Amino acid sequence: MTVNRVTSLADIVYEQVERDILSGVYQRGDSLTELRLSEQLKVSRTPVREALRRLEQDDLVESRGKSIVVVGITADDLMDILEIRSRLEGVATAKCCRRITPEELTDIDEIITLQEFYVSRNMTDKVLESDSRFHEAVYAACGSRTFEKQLTALHKKLQRYRKMSVAINTRAKASAAEHRDIFQALTAGNADLAEELAFRHVEKARENILKNAGTGCDYL
């Protein structure tokens, strides 16, 4: 029981610190300590130590002597993530099209309908949430744990920049419309079209993120 409890707490700490790094609460160069995090999150230092080890494996922090320093997502990281995602997303969507069930189509339709509503009300946080749910639903329906795991991780690492992007209402509207087009291709069972539309969608998102992120700096 003790091992399960520690693992559970480590997951919670990991997800919270990861979210704080990716959203910009912790900046590149910030020092994290087991003591401070354990006090902030009201847990023992053991799950904090495990969470920091996992974050180091993810290249979000690094050990420098006795210090743990935030690395976050650099400009080079961002460029690589966007390129890898653009190459994988279309393939995953085509795979999804070939095996998606009516129930999964219904779920995706409901997600897009909610996204369209949130866009119409300019509810940025909810737009971002529904955007994540759309992509996660497609990844889950593609039938490949490898694609799902890799694309979900890449999508999560873009959190900060996606939020900047959807805060621009014209892009948020366009993104929802692109999701609707992809859904129609999935419904029609047209894998080639679904793949092309997904690729274009990611490329447009990529252009918008780079336009608004200011990639001339080392850290974004």
Short mmCIF file of C-alpha atoms in Angstrom, two decimals:
data_model
loop_
_atom_site.label_atom_id
_atom_site.label_comp_id
_atom_site.label_asym_id
_atom_site.label_seq_id
_atom_site.Cartn_x
_atom_site.Cartn_y
_atom_site.Cartn_z
CA MET A 1 0.00 0.00 0.00
CA THR A 2 2.83 2.38 0.80
CA VAL A 3 4.37 1.94 -2.67
CA ASN A 4 1.05 2.65 -4.40
CA ARG A 5 0.52 5.77 -2.30
CA VAL A 6 4.01 7.10 -3.06
CA THR A 7 3.56 6.39 -6.78
CA SER A 8 0.21 8.17 -6.78
CA LEU A 9 1.64 11.21 -5.02
CA ALA A 10 4.61 11.23 -7.40
CA ASP A 11 2.20 11.29 -10.35
CA ILE A 12 0.33 14.24 -8.85
CA VAL A 13 3.53 16.16 -8.15
CA TYR A 14 4.92 15.35 -11.60
CA GLU A 15 1.77 16.56 -13.38
CA GLN A 16 1.59 19.76 -11.32
CA VAL A 17 5.24 20.74 -11.79
CA GLU A 18 5.16 19.73 -15.46
CA ARG A 19 2.08 21.92 -15.95
CA ASP A 20 3.77 24.83 -14.16
CA ILE A 21 6.86 24.52 -16.35
CA LEU A 22 4.94 24.22 -19.62
CA SER A 23 2.58 27.08 -18.77
CA GLY A 24 5.43 29.40 -17.81
CA VAL A 25 4.90 29.56 -14.04
CA TYR A 26 8.48 28.34 -13.72
CA GLN A 27 10.90 29.99 -16.15
CA ARG A 28 14.11 28.70 -17.69
CA GLY A 29 16.88 28.95 -15.12
CA ASP A 30 14.60 28.81 -12.08
CA SER A 31 15.91 26.54 -9.34
CA LEU A 32 13.61 23.90 -7.87
CA THR A 33 14.25 22.25 -4.53
CA GLU A 34 12.68 19.20 -2.97
CA LEU A 35 12.06 21.11 0.26
CA ARG A 36 10.27 24.04 -1.37
CA LEU A 37 8.11 21.85 -3.60
CA SER A 38 7.21 19.52 -0.75
CA GLU A 39 6.13 22.51 1.34
CA GLN A 40 4.15 24.08 -1.52
CA LEU A 41 2.39 20.85 -2.49
CA LYS A 42 2.09 19.57 1.11
CA VAL A 43 3.68 16.20 0.41
CA SER A 44 6.82 14.47 1.63
CA ARG A 45 10.09 14.82 -0.24
CA THR A 46 9.99 11.23 -1.58
CA PRO A 47 7.30 11.79 -4.27
CA VAL A 48 8.89 15.15 -5.11
CA ARG A 49 12.23 13.43 -5.67
CA GLU A 50 10.59 10.85 -7.96
CA ALA A 51 8.72 13.56 -9.90
CA LEU A 52 11.89 15.60 -10.44
CA ARG A 53 13.69 12.48 -11.68
CA ARG A 54 10.95 11.93 -14.27
CA LEU A 55 11.00 15.58 -15.30
CA GLU A 56 14.75 15.30 -15.83
CA GLN A 57 14.18 12.27 -18.08
CA ASP A 58 11.74 14.44 -20.06
CA ASP A 59 14.44 17.14 -20.41
CA LEU A 60 12.27 19.72 -18.67
CA VAL A 61 14.73 20.11 -15.77
CA GLU A 62 18.39 19.24 -15.31
CA SER A 63 20.69 18.57 -12.37
CA ARG A 64 23.47 21.07 -11.82
CA GLY A 65 25.44 19.94 -8.82
CA LYS A 66 23.00 20.01 -5.92
CA SER A 67 20.47 22.13 -7.80
CA ILE A 68 17.60 21.18 -10.09
CA VAL A 69 17.21 23.87 -12.74
CA VAL A 70 14.27 24.40 -15.09
CA VAL A 71 15.09 23.91 -18.77
CA GLY A 72 11.57 24.05 -20.18
CA ILE A 73 10.96 24.32 -23.93
CA THR A 74 13.66 26.19 -25.84
CA ALA A 75 13.25 27.79 -29.27
CA ASP A 76 15.04 24.83 -30.85
CA ASP A 77 12.79 22.43 -28.94
CA LEU A 78 9.72 24.25 -30.21
CA MET A 79 10.85 24.06 -33.82
CA ASP A 80 11.57 20.34 -33.49
CA ILE A 81 8.27 19.59 -31.74
CA LEU A 82 6.30 21.43 -34.42
CA GLU A 83 8.12 19.64 -37.23
CA ILE A 84 7.71 16.18 -35.70
CA ARG A 85 4.05 16.81 -34.95
CA SER A 86 3.36 18.01 -38.49
CA ARG A 87 4.78 14.75 -39.86
CA LEU A 88 2.94 12.44 -37.45
CA GLU A 89 -0.48 14.05 -37.07
CA GLY A 90 -1.72 13.36 -40.60
CA VAL A 91 -0.63 9.71 -40.46
CA ALA A 92 -2.37 9.22 -37.10
CA THR A 93 -5.56 10.82 -38.45
CA ALA A 94 -5.56 8.53 -41.49
CA LYS A 95 -5.13 5.53 -39.18
CA CYS A 96 -8.01 6.86 -37.09
CA CYS A 97 -10.21 7.17 -40.18
CA ARG A 98 -9.70 3.51 -41.06
CA ARG A 99 -10.83 2.17 -37.68
CA ILE A 100 -12.94 4.80 -35.89
CA THR A 101 -16.25 3.60 -34.45
CA PRO A 102 -19.65 5.37 -34.63
CA GLU A 103 -19.43 5.98 -30.88
CA GLU A 104 -16.04 7.64 -31.24
CA LEU A 105 -17.36 9.79 -34.09
CA THR A 106 -20.23 10.90 -31.87
CA ASP A 107 -17.80 11.83 -29.09
CA ILE A 108 -15.65 13.88 -31.49
CA ASP A 109 -18.73 15.63 -32.90
CA GLU A 110 -19.75 16.65 -29.38
CA ILE A 111 -16.25 17.92 -28.61
CA ILE A 112 -16.22 20.11 -31.73
CA THR A 113 -19.72 21.42 -30.99
CA LEU A 114 -18.54 22.48 -27.54
CA GLN A 115 -15.42 24.05 -29.04
CA GLU A 116 -17.55 26.06 -31.47
CA PHE A 117 -19.69 27.26 -28.57
CA TYR A 118 -16.66 28.29 -26.50
CA VAL A 119 -15.16 30.11 -29.49
CA SER A 120 -18.41 32.03 -29.99
CA ARG A 121 -18.21 33.14 -26.34
CA ASN A 122 -14.46 33.85 -26.53
CA MET A 123 -13.81 31.47 -23.60
CA THR A 124 -10.09 30.94 -24.19
CA ASP A 125 -9.41 28.37 -21.47
CA LYS A 126 -12.36 26.25 -22.56
CA VAL A 127 -11.36 26.57 -26.21
CA LEU A 128 -7.89 25.28 -25.30
CA GLU A 129 -9.40 22.43 -23.28
CA SER A 130 -11.73 21.36 -26.09
CA ASP A 131 -8.90 21.62 -28.61
CA SER A 132 -6.88 19.19 -26.49
CA ARG A 133 -9.86 16.85 -26.17
CA PHE A 134 -10.34 16.79 -29.96
CA HIS A 135 -6.76 15.81 -30.68
CA GLU A 136 -6.62 13.32 -27.82
CA ALA A 137 -9.81 11.67 -29.12
CA VAL A 138 -8.30 11.31 -32.59
CA TYR A 139 -5.06 9.91 -31.16
CA ALA A 140 -6.97 7.42 -29.01
CA ALA A 141 -9.08 6.29 -31.98
CA CYS A 142 -6.09 5.67 -34.25
CA GLY A 143 -5.47 2.31 -32.62
CA SER A 144 -1.76 2.80 -31.93
CA ARG A 145 -0.50 3.27 -28.39
CA THR A 146 2.80 4.54 -29.77
CA PHE A 147 1.20 7.26 -31.89
CA GLU A 148 -1.17 8.18 -29.08
CA LYS A 149 1.57 8.43 -26.46
CA GLN A 150 4.01 10.40 -28.62
CA LEU A 151 1.49 12.84 -30.07
CA THR A 152 -0.19 13.46 -26.72
CA ALA A 153 3.20 14.29 -25.19
CA LEU A 154 4.09 16.64 -28.06
CA HIS A 155 0.70 18.35 -27.89
CA LYS A 156 1.06 18.86 -24.15
CA LYS A 157 4.50 20.48 -24.57
CA LEU A 158 2.92 23.10 -26.85
CA GLN A 159 0.42 24.12 -24.15
CA ARG A 160 1.79 27.58 -23.52
CA TYR A 161 1.99 28.46 -27.23
CA ARG A 162 -1.37 26.93 -28.08
CA LYS A 163 -2.96 29.13 -25.42
CA MET A 164 -1.35 32.19 -27.01
CA SER A 165 -2.69 31.05 -30.37
CA VAL A 166 -6.32 30.38 -29.38
CA ALA A 167 -6.43 33.70 -27.53
CA ILE A 168 -6.59 35.21 -31.02
CA ASN A 169 -10.26 34.73 -31.85
CA THR A 170 -9.78 34.59 -35.62
CA ARG A 171 -7.37 31.66 -35.23
CA ALA A 172 -9.67 29.99 -32.69
CA LYS A 173 -12.57 30.17 -35.18
CA ALA A 174 -10.40 28.84 -38.00
CA SER A 175 -9.13 26.00 -35.83
CA ALA A 176 -12.66 24.91 -34.90
CA ALA A 177 -13.66 25.01 -38.58
CA GLU A 178 -10.61 22.89 -39.47
CA HIS A 179 -11.59 20.36 -36.80
CA ARG A 180 -15.09 20.23 -38.29
CA ASP A 181 -13.63 19.56 -41.76
CA ILE A 182 -11.48 16.75 -40.39
CA PHE A 183 -14.52 15.28 -38.67
CA GLN A 184 -16.47 15.31 -41.94
CA ALA A 185 -13.63 13.43 -43.66
CA LEU A 186 -13.57 10.89 -40.82
CA THR A 187 -17.34 10.47 -41.09
CA ALA A 188 -17.05 9.92 -44.85
CA GLY A 189 -14.29 7.36 -44.32
CA ASN A 190 -11.94 9.31 -46.60
CA ALA A 191 -8.55 8.56 -45.05
CA ASP A 192 -6.53 10.44 -47.69
CA LEU A 193 -8.56 13.61 -47.21
CA ALA A 194 -8.48 13.27 -43.42
CA GLU A 195 -4.69 12.96 -43.53
CA GLU A 196 -4.32 16.01 -45.79
CA LEU A 197 -6.69 18.14 -43.71
CA ALA A 198 -4.93 17.16 -40.48
CA PHE A 199 -1.55 18.02 -41.98
CA ARG A 200 -2.82 21.42 -43.17
CA HIS A 201 -4.39 22.07 -39.75
CA VAL A 202 -1.10 21.44 -37.95
CA GLU A 203 0.83 23.52 -40.48
CA LYS A 204 -1.54 26.48 -39.95
CA ALA A 205 -1.25 26.10 -36.19
CA ARG A 206 2.53 25.91 -36.57
CA GLU A 207 2.64 29.11 -38.62
CA ASN A 208 0.47 30.91 -36.09
CA ILE A 209 2.50 29.73 -33.10
CA LEU A 210 5.79 30.78 -34.69
CA LYS A 211 4.31 34.12 -35.71
CA ASN A 212 3.25 34.90 -32.15
CA ALA A 213 5.97 33.17 -30.12
CA GLY A 214 8.94 35.33 -31.10
CA THR A 215 11.43 32.56 -31.81
CA GLY A 216 14.43 34.83 -31.96
CA CYS A 217 15.16 34.15 -28.29
CA ASP A 218 16.72 31.04 -26.78
CA TYR A 219 13.74 30.40 -24.55
CA LEU A 220 10.08 30.96 -25.31
#
